PDB file of C-alpha atoms in Angstrom:
ATOM      1  CA  MET A   1      93.019 133.430  83.204  1.00 53.00           C
ATOM      2  CA  VAL A   2      92.083 130.776  85.525  1.00 58.00           C
ATOM      3  CA  VAL A   3      92.026 132.137  89.741  1.00 58.00           C
ATOM      4  CA  LEU A   4      93.749 129.340  91.817  1.00 61.00           C
ATOM      5  CA  TYR A   5      92.655 129.235  95.030  1.00 59.00           C
ATOM      6  CA  ASN A   6      92.031 126.325  98.199  1.00 62.00           C
ATOM      7  CA  ALA A   7      88.595 127.362  99.916  1.00 66.00           C
ATOM      8  CA  GLY A   8      88.938 125.206 102.709  1.00 72.00           C
ATOM      9  CA  SER A   9      88.986 128.865 104.585  1.00 74.00           C
ATOM     10  CA  TRP A  10      87.460 131.908 103.514  1.00 73.00           C
ATOM     11  CA  LYS A  11      90.888 133.359 105.043  1.00 75.00           C
ATOM     12  CA  ASP A  12      92.811 131.111 102.228  1.00 72.00           C
ATOM     13  CA  VAL A  13      90.305 132.761  99.864  1.00 71.00           C
ATOM     14  CA  ILE A  14      91.038 136.047 100.431  1.00 73.00           C
ATOM     15  CA  LEU A  15      94.984 136.050 101.360  1.00 73.00           C
ATOM     16  CA  THR A  16      95.337 134.279  97.673  1.00 73.00           C
ATOM     17  CA  TRP A  17      98.481 135.361  95.841  1.00 70.00           C
ATOM     18  CA  THR A  18      99.332 133.280  93.808  1.00 72.00           C
ATOM     19  CA  GLY A  19      96.529 132.999  90.129  1.00 70.00           C
ATOM     20  CA  SER A  20      94.659 136.082  91.238  1.00 74.00           C
ATOM     21  CA  PRO A  21      94.034 139.217  89.527  1.00 78.00           C
ATOM     22  CA  MET A  22      96.031 141.050  92.165  1.00 79.00           C
ATOM     23  CA  GLN A  23      99.185 140.281  90.404  1.00 81.00           C
ATOM     24  CA  ASN A  24      98.360 142.703  87.034  1.00 84.00           C
ATOM     25  CA  ILE A  25      95.751 144.924  89.054  1.00 89.00           C
ATOM     26  CA  TRP A  26      98.344 145.651  91.959  1.00 89.00           C
ATOM     27  CA  PRO A  27     100.192 149.041  89.791  1.00 92.00           C
ATOM     28  CA  THR A  28      97.291 150.594  89.523  1.00 94.00           C
ATOM     29  CA  LEU A  29      95.589 149.829  92.553  1.00 93.00           C
ATOM     30  CA  LEU A  30      98.308 151.391  94.481  1.00 95.00           C
ATOM     31  CA  ALA A  31      98.411 154.356  92.382  1.00 97.00           C
ATOM     32  CA  TRP A  32      94.654 154.847  92.767  1.00 96.00           C
ATOM     33  CA  ALA A  33      95.322 154.704  96.804  1.00 96.00           C
ATOM     34  CA  VAL A  34      97.738 157.053  96.734  1.00 97.00           C
ATOM     35  CA  PHE A  35      95.276 159.394  94.583  1.00 97.00           C
ATOM     36  CA  VAL A  36      93.314 159.777  96.845  1.00 94.00           C
ATOM     37  CA  VAL A  37      95.328 159.131 100.006  1.00 95.00           C
ATOM     38  CA  ALA A  38      96.802 162.503  98.448  1.00 94.00           C
ATOM     39  CA  CYS A  39      93.515 164.088  98.057  1.00 91.00           C
ATOM     40  CA  PHE A  40      92.259 163.633 101.677  1.00 91.00           C
ATOM     41  CA  PHE A  41      95.124 165.249 102.948  1.00 92.00           C
ATOM     42  CA  LEU A  42      95.017 168.136 100.732  1.00 91.00           C
ATOM     43  CA  LEU A  43      91.045 168.829 101.756  1.00 89.00           C
ATOM     44  CA  GLU A  44      92.178 168.969 104.971  1.00 89.00           C
ATOM     45  CA  VAL A  45      95.006 171.509 104.613  1.00 90.00           C
ATOM     46  CA  ASN A  46      93.057 173.596 103.217  1.00 87.00           C
ATOM     47  CA  HIS A  47      89.378 172.842 104.873  1.00 83.00           C
ATOM     48  CA  THR A  48      88.000 172.533 101.163  1.00 79.00           C
ATOM     49  CA  THR A  49      84.595 170.605 101.051  1.00 77.00           C
ATOM     50  CA  PHE A  50      82.753 169.919  98.239  1.00 73.00           C
ATOM     51  CA  GLY A  51      79.226 169.753  99.867  1.00 68.00           C
ATOM     52  CA  THR A  52      77.141 167.204 101.830  1.00 69.00           C
ATOM     53  CA  GLU A  53      74.520 165.853  99.290  1.00 69.00           C
ATOM     54  CA  GLY A  54      77.161 163.338  97.766  1.00 64.00           C
ATOM     55  CA  HIS A  55      76.067 160.260  99.451  1.00 67.00           C
ATOM     56  CA  CYS A  56      72.533 161.237  98.076  1.00 74.00           C
ATOM     57  CA  MET A  57      73.726 161.280  94.473  1.00 78.00           C
ATOM     58  CA  LEU A  58      75.249 158.013  95.601  1.00 77.00           C
ATOM     59  CA  GLY A  59      72.315 156.294  96.759  1.00 78.00           C
ATOM     60  CA  GLY A  60      69.766 157.385  94.105  1.00 80.00           C
ATOM     61  CA  THR A  61      72.181 156.534  91.803  1.00 83.00           C
ATOM     62  CA  MET A  62      72.750 152.610  93.049  1.00 83.00           C
ATOM     63  CA  SER A  63      69.178 152.321  93.256  1.00 83.00           C
ATOM     64  CA  THR A  64      68.428 153.028  89.764  1.00 84.00           C
ATOM     65  CA  LEU A  65      71.475 150.887  88.398  1.00 84.00           C
ATOM     66  CA  LEU A  66      69.799 148.139  90.868  1.00 86.00           C
ATOM     67  CA  ILE A  67      66.427 148.375  89.434  1.00 87.00           C
ATOM     68  CA  PHE A  68      68.024 148.489  85.546  1.00 86.00           C
ATOM     69  CA  ARG A  69      69.691 145.306  86.867  1.00 86.00           C
ATOM     70  CA  ALA A  70      66.924 143.870  88.023  1.00 88.00           C
ATOM     71  CA  ASN A  71      65.119 144.277  85.323  1.00 88.00           C
ATOM     72  CA  ALA A  72      67.452 143.217  82.809  1.00 88.00           C
ATOM     73  CA  ALA A  73      68.148 139.988  84.433  1.00 90.00           C
ATOM     74  CA  TYR A  74      64.535 139.544  84.794  1.00 91.00           C
ATOM     75  CA  ALA A  75      63.595 140.129  81.365  1.00 90.00           C
ATOM     76  CA  ARG A  76      66.447 137.440  80.712  1.00 92.00           C
ATOM     77  CA  PHE A  77      65.040 135.351  82.540  1.00 93.00           C
ATOM     78  CA  TRP A  78      61.552 135.652  81.191  1.00 93.00           C
ATOM     79  CA  LYS A  79      63.268 134.978  77.756  1.00 93.00           C
ATOM     80  CA  GLY A  80      65.123 132.341  78.740  1.00 93.00           C
ATOM     81  CA  ARG A  81      61.935 130.133  79.810  1.00 94.00           C
ATOM     82  CA  THR A  82      59.854 130.757  77.160  1.00 93.00           C
ATOM     83  CA  LEU A  83      63.076 129.765  74.679  1.00 93.00           C
ATOM     84  CA  VAL A  84      62.725 126.153  77.021  1.00 93.00           C
ATOM     85  CA  THR A  85      58.770 125.891  77.305  1.00 93.00           C
ATOM     86  CA  LYS A  86      58.527 126.694  73.669  1.00 92.00           C
ATOM     87  CA  PHE A  87      61.179 123.814  73.124  1.00 92.00           C
ATOM     88  CA  PHE A  88      59.382 121.242  75.203  1.00 92.00           C
ATOM     89  CA  THR A  89      56.104 122.161  74.047  1.00 90.00           C
ATOM     90  CA  ASN A  90      57.341 121.312  70.588  1.00 89.00           C
ATOM     91  CA  MET A  91      59.065 118.511  71.094  1.00 90.00           C
ATOM     92  CA  ARG A  92      55.530 116.988  72.686  1.00 88.00           C
ATOM     93  CA  ASP A  93      53.829 118.135  69.279  1.00 84.00           C
ATOM     94  CA  LEU A  94      56.371 116.580  67.518  1.00 85.00           C
ATOM     95  CA  MET A  95      56.220 113.235  69.130  1.00 84.00           C
ATOM     96  CA  CYS A  96      52.485 113.212  69.136  1.00 78.00           C
ATOM     97  CA  TYR A  97      51.981 113.807  65.892  1.00 77.00           C
ATOM     98  CA  ALA A  98      54.961 111.259  65.260  1.00 76.00           C
ATOM     99  CA  PHE A  99      52.865 109.138  66.587  1.00 74.00           C
ATOM    100  CA  LEU A 100      50.096 109.077  65.088  1.00 70.00           C
ATOM    101  CA  TYR A 101      51.976 107.757  62.091  1.00 70.00           C
ATOM    102  CA  VAL A 102      53.905 104.625  64.356  1.00 72.00           C
ATOM    103  CA  LYS A 103      51.883 101.099  64.267  1.00 72.00           C
ATOM    104  CA  GLY A 104      53.561 100.412  67.243  1.00 73.00           C
ATOM    105  CA  GLY A 105      54.236  96.557  68.947  1.00 76.00           C
ATOM    106  CA  GLU A 106      52.040  93.882  69.916  1.00 77.00           C
ATOM    107  CA  SER A 107      50.999  95.981  73.281  1.00 73.00           C
ATOM    108  CA  THR A 108      50.146  98.777  71.478  1.00 72.00           C
ATOM    109  CA  GLN A 109      48.439  97.006  68.834  1.00 71.00           C
ATOM    110  CA  SER A 110      46.216  94.936  72.035  1.00 70.00           C
ATOM    111  CA  TRP A 111      45.431  98.419  73.277  1.00 68.00           C
ATOM    112  CA  ARG A 112      43.885  99.691  70.368  1.00 67.00           C
ATOM    113  CA  ASP A 113      41.836  96.666  69.496  1.00 69.00           C
ATOM    114  CA  GLY A 114      40.167  97.895  72.834  1.00 63.00           C
ATOM    115  CA  ASP A 115      36.984  99.640  73.237  1.00 48.00           C
ATOM    116  CA  TYR A 116      37.839 103.721  73.023  1.00 48.00           C
ATOM    117  CA  THR A 117      34.431 104.856  73.830  1.00 46.00           C
ATOM    118  CA  THR A 118      36.047 107.144  76.597  1.00 48.00           C
ATOM    119  CA  LEU A 119      38.639 108.098  75.131  1.00 51.00           C
ATOM    120  CA  VAL A 120      37.946 109.346  71.591  1.00 53.00           C
ATOM    121  CA  PRO A 121      34.891 111.180  70.697  1.00 54.00           C
ATOM    122  CA  GLU A 122      32.399 108.696  68.351  1.00 57.00           C
ATOM    123  CA  ASP A 123      32.169 111.902  65.580  1.00 59.00           C
ATOM    124  CA  GLU A 124      32.756 115.583  64.555  1.00 58.00           C
ATOM    125  CA  ASN A 125      29.841 117.007  66.644  1.00 61.00           C
ATOM    126  CA  ASP A 126      31.245 114.841  69.957  1.00 62.00           C
ATOM    127  CA  LEU A 127      34.597 116.333  69.429  1.00 57.00           C
ATOM    128  CA  LYS A 128      32.820 119.491  69.481  1.00 59.00           C
ATOM    129  CA  ALA A 129      30.833 119.380  72.216  1.00 63.00           C
ATOM    130  CA  HIS A 130      33.360 117.744  74.182  1.00 59.00           C
ATOM    131  CA  ILE A 131      36.241 120.595  73.550  1.00 56.00           C
ATOM    132  CA  CYS A 132      33.096 123.250  74.106  1.00 58.00           C
ATOM    133  CA  SER A 133      32.662 122.549  77.785  1.00 59.00           C
ATOM    134  CA  CYS A 134      36.064 121.611  78.685  1.00 55.00           C
ATOM    135  CA  CYS A 135      37.183 124.982  77.311  1.00 54.00           C
ATOM    136  CA  PRO A 136      34.822 127.328  77.275  1.00 52.00           C
ATOM    137  CA  THR A 137      36.561 129.705  75.581  1.00 53.00           C
ATOM    138  CA  VAL A 138      37.043 127.699  72.901  1.00 49.00           C
ATOM    139  CA  SER A 139      34.316 128.444  70.068  1.00 47.00           C
ATOM    140  CA  ALA A 140      33.424 125.449  67.767  1.00 44.00           C
ATOM    141  CA  GLU A 141      34.335 127.567  65.001  1.00 46.00           C
ATOM    142  CA  ALA A 142      37.623 127.903  66.491  1.00 49.00           C
ATOM    143  CA  LEU A 143      38.774 123.878  65.569  1.00 48.00           C
ATOM    144  CA  VAL A 144      39.751 123.538  62.870  1.00 48.00           C
ATOM    145  CA  PHE A 145      39.278 119.767  60.727  1.00 43.00           C
ATOM    146  CA  LEU A 146      42.226 118.235  58.947  1.00 35.00           C
ATOM    147  CA  GLU A 147      42.166 115.186  56.739  1.00 36.00           C
ATOM    148  CA  ASP A 148      45.266 113.280  55.558  1.00 36.00           C
ATOM    149  CA  SER A 149      46.416 109.597  55.082  1.00 34.00           C
ATOM    150  CA  ILE A 150      45.375 108.461  58.589  1.00 36.00           C
ATOM    151  CA  GLY A 151      41.885 109.869  58.547  1.00 39.00           C
ATOM    152  CA  ALA A 152      40.192 112.589  60.421  1.00 42.00           C
ATOM    153  CA  VAL A 153      42.428 114.443  62.606  1.00 43.00           C
ATOM    154  CA  ALA A 154      40.447 117.439  64.673  1.00 43.00           C
ATOM    155  CA  LEU A 155      43.023 120.214  65.983  1.00 43.00           C
ATOM    156  CA  SER A 156      41.762 122.479  68.735  1.00 40.00           C
ATOM    157  CA  ALA A 157      43.146 125.611  68.385  1.00 40.00           C
ATOM    158  CA  THR A 158      43.847 126.476  71.879  1.00 40.00           C
ATOM    159  CA  MET A 159      45.563 122.923  73.098  1.00 42.00           C
ATOM    160  CA  LYS A 160      46.883 122.286  69.594  1.00 42.00           C
ATOM    161  CA  GLN A 161      47.066 118.377  70.490  1.00 42.00           C
ATOM    162  CA  PRO A 162      44.815 115.902  67.937  1.00 45.00           C
ATOM    163  CA  LEU A 163      42.357 113.817  68.885  1.00 46.00           C
ATOM    164  CA  MET A 164      41.760 110.889  67.036  1.00 46.00           C
ATOM    165  CA  PHE A 165      38.200 109.733  66.107  1.00 44.00           C
ATOM    166  CA  ARG A 166      37.130 105.968  65.917  1.00 43.00           C
ATOM    167  CA  SER A 167      36.998 105.738  61.610  1.00 46.00           C
ATOM    168  CA  ALA A 168      40.172 107.260  61.573  1.00 46.00           C
ATOM    169  CA  LYS A 169      41.591 104.234  64.342  1.00 46.00           C
ATOM    170  CA  LYS A 170      39.971 101.401  62.205  1.00 47.00           C
ATOM    171  CA  ASN A 171      41.861 102.496  59.131  1.00 48.00           C
ATOM    172  CA  ALA A 172      44.870 102.985  60.890  1.00 49.00           C
ATOM    173  CA  LEU A 173      44.811  99.700  62.145  1.00 50.00           C
ATOM    174  CA  ASN A 174      43.806  98.207  58.235  1.00 51.00           C
ATOM    175  CA  ASN A 175      46.512  99.514  56.649  1.00 50.00           C
TER     176      ASN A 175
END
């Protein structure tokens, strides 16, 4: 059911009858109100009390329920954030790997013909030294080298970003 209301004024929102859920629940609400008023008068006539600790139980119960609700919302938030992060990380990795195989246009070809000395290590030892100096937590043994159709591609165990060697660049340009 769609709630129809005009949000021009807060009074209009509160006093709206057409399209509101009140049309469906008013008999139940009226019966509950009559029951509560009857219980109140019955307790007043008999001078009966149910104790003075009711407000403490209500406060503790509400606090517990609010904490559970906040924890559940926090867990859902982190699950969603993790899924979105993994999605975009996988998309980035997919595009990085796809660009290894794409030849590109004239500007890409001219860029590839340029000097790579500052961007790409000369050989495996330079790459290991570079990664180990940038990321102290990555040891040289953690590097995995793959041989594919383009050439040598180095993958860091933690970064998972491909780096092409100079020889791979020349092989890619010749193909």
